[in-house]
CSV table of C-alpha atoms in Angstrom, one decimal:
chain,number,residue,atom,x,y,z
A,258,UNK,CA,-14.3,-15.7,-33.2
A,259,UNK,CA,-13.7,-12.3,-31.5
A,260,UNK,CA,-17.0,-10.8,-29.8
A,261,UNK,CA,-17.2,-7.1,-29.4
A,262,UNK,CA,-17.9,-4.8,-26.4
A,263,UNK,CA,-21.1,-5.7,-25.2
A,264,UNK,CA,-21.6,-2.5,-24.1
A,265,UNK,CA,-20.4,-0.4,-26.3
A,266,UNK,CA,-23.9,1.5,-27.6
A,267,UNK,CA,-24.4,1.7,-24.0
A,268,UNK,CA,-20.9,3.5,-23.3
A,269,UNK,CA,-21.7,5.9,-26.6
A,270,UNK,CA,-25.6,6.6,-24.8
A,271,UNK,CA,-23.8,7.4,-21.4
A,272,UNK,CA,-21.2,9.2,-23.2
A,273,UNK,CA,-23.7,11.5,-24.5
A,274,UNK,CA,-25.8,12.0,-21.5
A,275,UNK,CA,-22.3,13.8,-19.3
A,276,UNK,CA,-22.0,15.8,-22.1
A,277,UNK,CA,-25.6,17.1,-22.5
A,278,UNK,CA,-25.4,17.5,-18.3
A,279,UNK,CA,-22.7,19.1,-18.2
A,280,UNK,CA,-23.8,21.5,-21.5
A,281,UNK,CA,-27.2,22.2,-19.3
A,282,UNK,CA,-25.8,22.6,-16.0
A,283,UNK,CA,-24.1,25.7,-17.2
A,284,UNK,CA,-26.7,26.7,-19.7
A,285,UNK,CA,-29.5,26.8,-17.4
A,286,UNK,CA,-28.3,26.6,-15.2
A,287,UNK,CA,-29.0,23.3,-12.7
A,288,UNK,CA,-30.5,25.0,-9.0
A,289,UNK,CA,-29.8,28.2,-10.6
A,290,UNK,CA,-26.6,28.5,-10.0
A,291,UNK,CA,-23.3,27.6,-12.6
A,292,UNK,CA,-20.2,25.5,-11.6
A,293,UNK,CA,-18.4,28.6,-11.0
A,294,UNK,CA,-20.6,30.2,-8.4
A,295,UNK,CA,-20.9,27.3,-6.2
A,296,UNK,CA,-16.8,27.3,-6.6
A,297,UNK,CA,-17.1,30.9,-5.3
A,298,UNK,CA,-19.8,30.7,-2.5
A,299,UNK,CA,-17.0,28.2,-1.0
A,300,UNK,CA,-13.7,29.4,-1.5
A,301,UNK,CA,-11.3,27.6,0.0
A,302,UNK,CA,-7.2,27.6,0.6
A,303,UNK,CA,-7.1,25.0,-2.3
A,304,UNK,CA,-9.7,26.3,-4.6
A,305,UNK,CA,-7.4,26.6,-8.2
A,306,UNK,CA,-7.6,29.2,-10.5
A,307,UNK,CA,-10.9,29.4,-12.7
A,308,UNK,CA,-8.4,28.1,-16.1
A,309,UNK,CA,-7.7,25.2,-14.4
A,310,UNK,CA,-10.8,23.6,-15.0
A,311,UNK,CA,-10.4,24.0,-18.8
A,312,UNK,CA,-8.6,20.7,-18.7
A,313,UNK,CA,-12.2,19.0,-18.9
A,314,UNK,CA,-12.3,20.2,-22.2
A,315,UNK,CA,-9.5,17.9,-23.0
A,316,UNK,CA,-11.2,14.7,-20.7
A,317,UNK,CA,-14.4,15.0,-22.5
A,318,UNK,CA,-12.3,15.4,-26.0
A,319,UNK,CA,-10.6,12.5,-24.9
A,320,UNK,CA,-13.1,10.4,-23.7
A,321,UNK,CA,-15.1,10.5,-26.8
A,322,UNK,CA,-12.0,9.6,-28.8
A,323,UNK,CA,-12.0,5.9,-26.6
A,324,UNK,CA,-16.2,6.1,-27.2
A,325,UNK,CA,-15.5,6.3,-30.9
A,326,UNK,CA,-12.6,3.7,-30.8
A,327,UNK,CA,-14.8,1.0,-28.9
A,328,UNK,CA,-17.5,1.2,-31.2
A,329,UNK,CA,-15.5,0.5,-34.7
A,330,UNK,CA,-15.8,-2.4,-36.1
A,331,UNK,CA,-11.9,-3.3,-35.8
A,332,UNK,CA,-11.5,-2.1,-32.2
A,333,UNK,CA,-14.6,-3.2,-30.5
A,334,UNK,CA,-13.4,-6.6,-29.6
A,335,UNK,CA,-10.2,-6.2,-28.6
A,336,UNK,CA,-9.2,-7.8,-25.3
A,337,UNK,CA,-8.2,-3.8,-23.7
A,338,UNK,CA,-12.0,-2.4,-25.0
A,339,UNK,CA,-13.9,-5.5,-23.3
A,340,UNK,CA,-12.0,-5.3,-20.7
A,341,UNK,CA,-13.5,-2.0,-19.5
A,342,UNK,CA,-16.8,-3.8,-19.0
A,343,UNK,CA,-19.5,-2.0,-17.3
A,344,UNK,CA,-17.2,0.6,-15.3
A,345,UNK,CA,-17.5,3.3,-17.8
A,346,UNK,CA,-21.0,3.7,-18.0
A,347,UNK,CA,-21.3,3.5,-14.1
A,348,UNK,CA,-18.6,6.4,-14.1
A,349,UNK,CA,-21.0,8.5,-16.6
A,350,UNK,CA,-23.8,7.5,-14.1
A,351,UNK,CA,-21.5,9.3,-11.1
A,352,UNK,CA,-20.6,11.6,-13.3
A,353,UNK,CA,-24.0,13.3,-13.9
A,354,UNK,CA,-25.0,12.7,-10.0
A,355,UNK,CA,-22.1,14.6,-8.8
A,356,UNK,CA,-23.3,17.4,-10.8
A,357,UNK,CA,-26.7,17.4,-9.8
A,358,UNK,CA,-25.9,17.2,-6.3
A,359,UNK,CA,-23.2,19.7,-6.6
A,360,UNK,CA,-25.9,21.9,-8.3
A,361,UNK,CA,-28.4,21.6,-6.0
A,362,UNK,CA,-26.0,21.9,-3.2
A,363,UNK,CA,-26.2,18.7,-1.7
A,364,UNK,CA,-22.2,19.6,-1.1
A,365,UNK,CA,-21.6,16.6,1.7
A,366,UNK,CA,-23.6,13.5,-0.8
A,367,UNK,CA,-21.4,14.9,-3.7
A,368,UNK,CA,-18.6,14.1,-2.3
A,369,UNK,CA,-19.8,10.8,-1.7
A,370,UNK,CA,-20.9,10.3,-5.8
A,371,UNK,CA,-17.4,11.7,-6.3
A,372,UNK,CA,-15.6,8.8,-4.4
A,373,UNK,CA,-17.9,6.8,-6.8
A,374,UNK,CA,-16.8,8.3,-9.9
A,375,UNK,CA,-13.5,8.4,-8.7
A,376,UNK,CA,-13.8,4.5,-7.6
A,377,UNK,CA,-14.8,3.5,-11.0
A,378,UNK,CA,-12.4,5.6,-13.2
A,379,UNK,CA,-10.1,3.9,-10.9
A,380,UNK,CA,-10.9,0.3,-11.9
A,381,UNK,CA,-11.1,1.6,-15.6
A,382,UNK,CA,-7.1,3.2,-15.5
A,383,UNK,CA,-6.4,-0.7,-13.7
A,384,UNK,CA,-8.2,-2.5,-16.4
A,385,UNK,CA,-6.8,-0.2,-18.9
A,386,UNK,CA,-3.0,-0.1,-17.2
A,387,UNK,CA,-2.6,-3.9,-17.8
A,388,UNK,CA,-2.2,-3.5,-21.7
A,389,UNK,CA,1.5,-5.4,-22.8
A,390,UNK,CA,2.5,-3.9,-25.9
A,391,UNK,CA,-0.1,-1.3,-26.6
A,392,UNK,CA,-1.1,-0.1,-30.4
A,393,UNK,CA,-1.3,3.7,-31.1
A,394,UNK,CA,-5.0,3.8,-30.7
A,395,UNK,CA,-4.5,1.8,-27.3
A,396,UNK,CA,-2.1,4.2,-26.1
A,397,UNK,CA,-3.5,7.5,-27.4
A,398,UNK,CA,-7.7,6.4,-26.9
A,399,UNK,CA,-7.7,4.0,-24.3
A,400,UNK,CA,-4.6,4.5,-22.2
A,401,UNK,CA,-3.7,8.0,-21.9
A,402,UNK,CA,-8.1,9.4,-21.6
A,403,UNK,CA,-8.2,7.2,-18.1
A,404,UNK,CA,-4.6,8.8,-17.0
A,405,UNK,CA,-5.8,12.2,-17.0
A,406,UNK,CA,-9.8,11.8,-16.1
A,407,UNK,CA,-8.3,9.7,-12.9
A,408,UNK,CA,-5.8,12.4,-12.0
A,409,UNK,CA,-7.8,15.3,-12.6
A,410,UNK,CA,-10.7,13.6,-10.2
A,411,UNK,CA,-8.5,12.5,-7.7
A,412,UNK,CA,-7.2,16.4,-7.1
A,413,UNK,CA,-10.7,17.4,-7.4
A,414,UNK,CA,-12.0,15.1,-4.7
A,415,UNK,CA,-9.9,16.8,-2.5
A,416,UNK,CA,-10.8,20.0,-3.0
A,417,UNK,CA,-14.1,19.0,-2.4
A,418,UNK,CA,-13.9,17.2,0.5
A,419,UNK,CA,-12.3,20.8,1.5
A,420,UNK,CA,-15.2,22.7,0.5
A,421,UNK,CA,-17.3,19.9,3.2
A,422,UNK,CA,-14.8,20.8,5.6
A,423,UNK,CA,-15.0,24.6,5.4
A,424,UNK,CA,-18.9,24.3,5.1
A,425,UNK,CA,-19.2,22.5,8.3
A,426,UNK,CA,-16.5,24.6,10.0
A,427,UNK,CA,-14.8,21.1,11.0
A,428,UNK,CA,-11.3,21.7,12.3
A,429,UNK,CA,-9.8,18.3,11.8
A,430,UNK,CA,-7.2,16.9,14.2
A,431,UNK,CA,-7.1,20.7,15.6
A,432,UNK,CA,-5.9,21.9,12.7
A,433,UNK,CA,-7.0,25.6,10.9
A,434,UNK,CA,-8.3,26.4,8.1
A,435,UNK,CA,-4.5,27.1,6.4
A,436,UNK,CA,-3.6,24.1,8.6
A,437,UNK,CA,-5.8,20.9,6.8
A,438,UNK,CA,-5.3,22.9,3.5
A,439,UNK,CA,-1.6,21.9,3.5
A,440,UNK,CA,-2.4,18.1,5.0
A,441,UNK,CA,-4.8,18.3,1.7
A,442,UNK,CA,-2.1,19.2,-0.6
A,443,UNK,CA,0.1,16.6,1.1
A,444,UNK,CA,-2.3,13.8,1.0
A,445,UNK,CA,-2.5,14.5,-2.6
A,446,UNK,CA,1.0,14.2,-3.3
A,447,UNK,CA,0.6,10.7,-1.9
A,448,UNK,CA,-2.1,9.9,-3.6
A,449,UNK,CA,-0.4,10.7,-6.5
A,450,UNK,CA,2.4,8.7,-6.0
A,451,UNK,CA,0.4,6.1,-4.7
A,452,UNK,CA,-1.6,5.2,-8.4
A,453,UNK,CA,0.8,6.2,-10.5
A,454,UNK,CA,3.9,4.6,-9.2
A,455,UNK,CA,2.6,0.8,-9.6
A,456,UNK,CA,1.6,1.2,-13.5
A,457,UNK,CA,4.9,3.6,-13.5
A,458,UNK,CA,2.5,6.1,-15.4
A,459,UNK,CA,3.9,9.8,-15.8
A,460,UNK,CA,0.9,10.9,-16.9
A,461,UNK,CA,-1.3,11.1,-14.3
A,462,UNK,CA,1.0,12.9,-11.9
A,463,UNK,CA,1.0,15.8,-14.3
A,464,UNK,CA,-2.6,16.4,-13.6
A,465,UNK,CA,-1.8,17.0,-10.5
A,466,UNK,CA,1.2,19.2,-10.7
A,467,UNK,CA,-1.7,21.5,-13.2
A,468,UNK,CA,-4.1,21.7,-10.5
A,469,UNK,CA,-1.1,22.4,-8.0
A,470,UNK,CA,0.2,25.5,-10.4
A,471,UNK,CA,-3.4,26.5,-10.5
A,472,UNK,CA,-3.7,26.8,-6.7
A,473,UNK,CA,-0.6,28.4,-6.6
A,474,UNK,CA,-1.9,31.3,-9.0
A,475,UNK,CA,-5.0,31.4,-7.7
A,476,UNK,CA,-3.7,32.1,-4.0
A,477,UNK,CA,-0.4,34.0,-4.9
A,478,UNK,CA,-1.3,36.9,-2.2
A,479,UNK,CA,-1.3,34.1,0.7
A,480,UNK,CA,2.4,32.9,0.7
A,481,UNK,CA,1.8,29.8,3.0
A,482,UNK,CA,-0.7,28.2,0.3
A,483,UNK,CA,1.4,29.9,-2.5
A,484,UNK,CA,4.7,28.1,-1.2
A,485,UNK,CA,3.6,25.2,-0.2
A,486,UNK,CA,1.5,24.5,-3.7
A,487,UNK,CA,3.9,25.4,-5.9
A,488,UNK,CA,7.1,23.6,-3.8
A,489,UNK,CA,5.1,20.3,-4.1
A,490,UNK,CA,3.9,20.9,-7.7
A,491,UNK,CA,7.7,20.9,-8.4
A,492,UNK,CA,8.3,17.7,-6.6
A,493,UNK,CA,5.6,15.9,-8.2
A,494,UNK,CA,6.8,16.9,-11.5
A,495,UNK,CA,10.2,15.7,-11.1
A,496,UNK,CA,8.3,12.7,-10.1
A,497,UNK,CA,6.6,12.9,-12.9
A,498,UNK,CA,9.9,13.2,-15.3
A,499,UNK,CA,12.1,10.6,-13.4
A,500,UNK,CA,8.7,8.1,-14.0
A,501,UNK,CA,8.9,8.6,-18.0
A,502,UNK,CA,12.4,8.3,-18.0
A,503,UNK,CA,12.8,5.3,-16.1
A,504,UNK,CA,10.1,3.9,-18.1
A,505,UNK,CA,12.0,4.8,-21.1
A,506,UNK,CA,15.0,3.0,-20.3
A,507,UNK,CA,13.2,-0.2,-18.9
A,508,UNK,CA,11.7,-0.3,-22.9
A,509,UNK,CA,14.8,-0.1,-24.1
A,510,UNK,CA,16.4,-2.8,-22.2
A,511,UNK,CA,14.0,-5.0,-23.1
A,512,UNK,CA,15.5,-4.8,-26.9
């Protein structure tokens, strides 16, 4: 007998609660104050242009694509929905108390709920990596939604333990403002590497090479930043492509 998510009312009821956050922290706005101005009271070397951020569009769309596909009747129970467990709905719980904190500028304990939302999409993309032989609604619903929320987070967590940095007027390990901007871009090179490379996922790393472009744009008239963004946006991408196709050519040799 196959036994469904457990959860999986619960997932669709946290589901909907990001979503109607996220609608009324813009709409009226949370602390008075949108996304966007917060983004602009700190602007920071690696602060990415304001299109960027259009790529939650495609999380959310994503995300309630896997919500839809755990709660069929012919999906629910299948060993790559349980496994997910509980760590969705704690991610919607981070979600929503990263953007009340962010709204209310509580900028240092956001950072802290975004290593918890970033934590728990992280055991979600594990859980989710270990599928052998995935169906097209395991690879398009249940894979691929976890490879770009992860990455997205991941380069955002940076920029926002940035925007604690520049708030504080912290100069870490000596460095300047221009100087922990790079180490920041650096760091999330590695990072990238770092998840992706295990699951051998090409996804992710894509993210990050969009949020790299992005910074690259937005700071076009400060070379450094400019360079440096763009350079290692390139070299994660070829990352990016060498991961597919070596991935590609490990399927094939197993038939």
């Amino acid at each position: 007998m196959y036994h469904k998510h457990p959860y999986r009312w619960w997932n669709a009821a946290a589901f909907a609660a990001v979503i109607t956050i996220n609608i009324l922290s813009n709409a009226l706005p949370l602390g008075g104050r949108n996304t966007g101005d917060i983004s602009d009271q700190f602007y920071i070397y690696i602060t990415p242009a304001g299109y960027a951020f259009s790529i939650w569009s495609l999380i959310y769309v994503l995300l309630a694509g896997f919500v839809i596909y755990q709660l069929r009747r012919d999906t629910s129970s299948r060993d790559s929905v349980r496994a997910t467990g509980i760590w969705f709905i704690l991610s919607c719980i981070f979600n929503m108390a990263w953007l009340f904190l962010w709204h209310y500028l509580y900028i240092e304990w956001s950072v802290f709920a975004m290593l918890l939302l970033l934590a728990s999409i992280f055991v979600l993309y594990r859980k989710t990596r270990g599928i052998s032989s995935p169906s097209p609604g395991e690879r398009w619903l249940v894979k691929l939604p976890f490879s770009i929320y992860l990455g997205w987070v991941s380069a955002a967590f940076l920029v926002n333990v940035g925007i604690v940095i520049y708030k504080n007027g912290w100069s870490p390990l000596g460095l300047s403002e221009l100087g922990w901007s790079i180490a920041l871009l650096c760091i999330g090179v590695i990072l990238a590497v770092a998840i992706s490379y295990p699951p051998r996922d090409g996804i992710l790393p894509l993210v990050f090479v969009w949020a790299y472009i992005a910074i690259a744009v937005e700071h076009r008239d400060e070379g450094t930043i400019m360079l440096t963004a763009f350079v290692l946006g390139a070299l994660v991408f070829l990352y990016a492509l060498w991961l597919m196709i070596f991935k590609r050519r490990q399927h094939s040799y197993r038939y």
